[in-house]
XYZ file of C-alpha atoms in Angstrom:
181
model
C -7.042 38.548 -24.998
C -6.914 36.177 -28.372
C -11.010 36.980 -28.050
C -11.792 39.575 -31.336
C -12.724 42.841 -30.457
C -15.314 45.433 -32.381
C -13.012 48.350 -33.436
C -14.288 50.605 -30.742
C -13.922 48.053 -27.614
C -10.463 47.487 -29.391
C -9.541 51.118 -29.542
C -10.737 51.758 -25.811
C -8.728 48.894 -24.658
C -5.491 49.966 -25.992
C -6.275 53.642 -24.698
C -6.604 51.867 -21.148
C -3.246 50.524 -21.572
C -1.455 53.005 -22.384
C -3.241 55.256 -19.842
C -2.117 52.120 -17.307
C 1.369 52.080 -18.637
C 1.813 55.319 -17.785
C 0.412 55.339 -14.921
C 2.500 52.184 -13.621
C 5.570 53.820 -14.692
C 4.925 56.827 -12.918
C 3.056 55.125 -9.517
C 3.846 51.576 -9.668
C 1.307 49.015 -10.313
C -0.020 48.659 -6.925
C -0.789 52.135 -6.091
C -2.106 53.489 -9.405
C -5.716 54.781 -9.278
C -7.849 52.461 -11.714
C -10.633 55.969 -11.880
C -7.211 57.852 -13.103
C -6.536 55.301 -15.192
C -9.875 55.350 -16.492
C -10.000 58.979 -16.691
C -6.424 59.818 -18.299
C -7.824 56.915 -21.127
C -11.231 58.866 -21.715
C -13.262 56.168 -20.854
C -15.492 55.345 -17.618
C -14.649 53.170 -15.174
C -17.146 50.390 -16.329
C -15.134 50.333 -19.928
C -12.144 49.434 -17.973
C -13.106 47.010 -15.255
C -15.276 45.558 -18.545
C -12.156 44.184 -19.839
C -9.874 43.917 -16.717
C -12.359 42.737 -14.246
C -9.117 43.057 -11.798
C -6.052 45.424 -11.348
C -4.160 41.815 -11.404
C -5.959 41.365 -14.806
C -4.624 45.043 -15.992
C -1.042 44.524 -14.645
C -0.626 41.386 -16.481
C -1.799 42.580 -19.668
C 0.517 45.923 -19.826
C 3.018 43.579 -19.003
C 2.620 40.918 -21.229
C 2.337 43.741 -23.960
C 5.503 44.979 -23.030
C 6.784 40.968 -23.146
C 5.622 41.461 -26.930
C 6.962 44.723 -27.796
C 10.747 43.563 -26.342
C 10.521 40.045 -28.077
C 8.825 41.875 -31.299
C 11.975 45.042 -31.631
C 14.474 41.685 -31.164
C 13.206 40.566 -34.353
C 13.487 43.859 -35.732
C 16.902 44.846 -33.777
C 18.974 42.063 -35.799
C 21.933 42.166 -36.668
C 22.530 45.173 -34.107
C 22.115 43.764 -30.337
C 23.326 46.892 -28.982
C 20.183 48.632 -29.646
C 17.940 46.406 -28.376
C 20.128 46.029 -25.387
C 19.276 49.830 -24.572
C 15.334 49.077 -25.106
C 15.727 46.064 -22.777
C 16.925 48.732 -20.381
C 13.955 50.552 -20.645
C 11.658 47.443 -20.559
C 13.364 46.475 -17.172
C 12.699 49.701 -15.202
C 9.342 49.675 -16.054
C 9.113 46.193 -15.057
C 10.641 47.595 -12.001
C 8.014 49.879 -11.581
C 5.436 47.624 -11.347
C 7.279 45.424 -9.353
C 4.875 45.181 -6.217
C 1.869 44.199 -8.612
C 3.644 41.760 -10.628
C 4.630 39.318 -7.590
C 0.652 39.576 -6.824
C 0.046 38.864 -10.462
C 3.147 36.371 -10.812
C 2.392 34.698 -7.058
C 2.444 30.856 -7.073
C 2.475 31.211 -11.096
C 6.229 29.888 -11.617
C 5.038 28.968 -14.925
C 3.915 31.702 -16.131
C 7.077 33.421 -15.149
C 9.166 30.839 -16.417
C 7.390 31.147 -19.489
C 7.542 35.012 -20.120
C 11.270 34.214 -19.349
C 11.965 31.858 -22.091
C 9.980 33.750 -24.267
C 12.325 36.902 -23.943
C 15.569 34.185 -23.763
C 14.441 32.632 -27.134
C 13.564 35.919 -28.626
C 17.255 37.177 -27.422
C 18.578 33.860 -28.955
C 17.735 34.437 -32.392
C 18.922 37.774 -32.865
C 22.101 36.622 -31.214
C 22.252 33.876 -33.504
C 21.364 36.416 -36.806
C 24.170 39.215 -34.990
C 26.616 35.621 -35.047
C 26.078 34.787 -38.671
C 26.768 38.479 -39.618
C 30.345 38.314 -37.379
C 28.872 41.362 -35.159
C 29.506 39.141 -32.290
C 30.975 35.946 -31.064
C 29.274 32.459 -32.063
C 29.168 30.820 -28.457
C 27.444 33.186 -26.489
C 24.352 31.686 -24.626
C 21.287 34.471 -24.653
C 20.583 33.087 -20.358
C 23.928 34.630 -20.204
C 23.513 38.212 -21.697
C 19.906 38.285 -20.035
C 21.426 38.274 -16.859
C 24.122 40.341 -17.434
C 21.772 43.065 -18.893
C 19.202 42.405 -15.600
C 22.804 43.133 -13.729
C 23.048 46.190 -15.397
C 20.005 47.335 -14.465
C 20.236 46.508 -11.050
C 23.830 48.635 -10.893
C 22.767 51.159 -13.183
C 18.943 51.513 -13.697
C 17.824 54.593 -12.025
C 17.452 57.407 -15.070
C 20.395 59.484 -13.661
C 22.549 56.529 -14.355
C 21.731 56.075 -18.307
C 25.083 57.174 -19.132
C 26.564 54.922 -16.592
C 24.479 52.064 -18.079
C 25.319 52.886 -21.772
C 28.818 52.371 -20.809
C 28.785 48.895 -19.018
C 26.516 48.197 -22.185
C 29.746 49.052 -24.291
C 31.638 46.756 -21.763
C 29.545 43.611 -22.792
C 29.318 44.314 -26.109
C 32.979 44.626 -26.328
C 32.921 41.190 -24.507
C 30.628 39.735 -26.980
C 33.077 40.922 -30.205
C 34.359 37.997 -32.154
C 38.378 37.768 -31.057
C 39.809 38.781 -33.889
């Protein structure tokens, strides 16, 4: 969507997408109603299949917006990993949510998927590097390795009445990543 956008198509998009984001959150990607969608954003159906000829086409970009916002608050997170740690959280249940739609979108696309991965890795990687140079945390710590201890996490803990349970095992790792003193 790199494609410039008069301020009113631009505004309607982003009204779709959050309507969708909600919407996926609450009903999953593959069974959300595109007219709700639609309707919930205030525009008509034409506005929305206008810019996401496809539901694939709709599910990748609230995802990949999500992908930004993550890899965007890790720039803004640093020195404090913690924090972002809890937003990851949040980024992986509603990845979660649209589950179903994603392995349509993602099908036979290992790149892509490889790609939104080492986006999110790298992204992770510098503000454990910044968190390093500060002495929050440990200098050898490889970001792979805290990405799939957080996606571990989730898995364990990643239903909302286990938030409590998941801000704890997020203590656990942090107190894992602490410079030995």
């Amino acid at each position: 969507m790199a494609d410039r956008l008069r301020a009113d198509a631009k505004a309607n998009q982003d009204l779709v997408l959050a309507a969708a984001r909600r919407a996926f959150a609450r009903d999953g990607g593959a069974d959300a109603s595109l007219r709700e969608i639609a309707k919930e954003a205030g525009v008509g159906i034409g506005t929305l299949y206008r810019r996401f000829p496809t539901r694939e086409d709709l599910v990748w970009a609230v995802y990949s917006g999500e992908v930004d916002r993550i890899c965007e608050e890790a720039e803004t997170s640093a020195p404090h990993p913690r924090a972002w740690m809890e937003t990851f959280l949040d980024f992986l249940a509603a990845k979660r949510a649209m589950a179903d739609a994603l392995k349509v979108v993602l099908a036979g696309d290992e790149e892509r998927r490889l790609a939104v991965r080492a986006r999110i890795t790298g992204a992770l990687g510098s503000l454990l590097d910044t968190a390093a140079a500060e002495g929050a945390i440990r200098d050898d710590v490889a970001a792979l390795d805290v990405l799939m201890a957080l996606g571990g996490i989730s898995l364990i803990a990643g239903e909302p009445d286990q938030r409590a349970q998941a801000g704890r095992l997020l203590d656990l790792l942090m107190d894992g990543l602490r410079p030995c003193r």
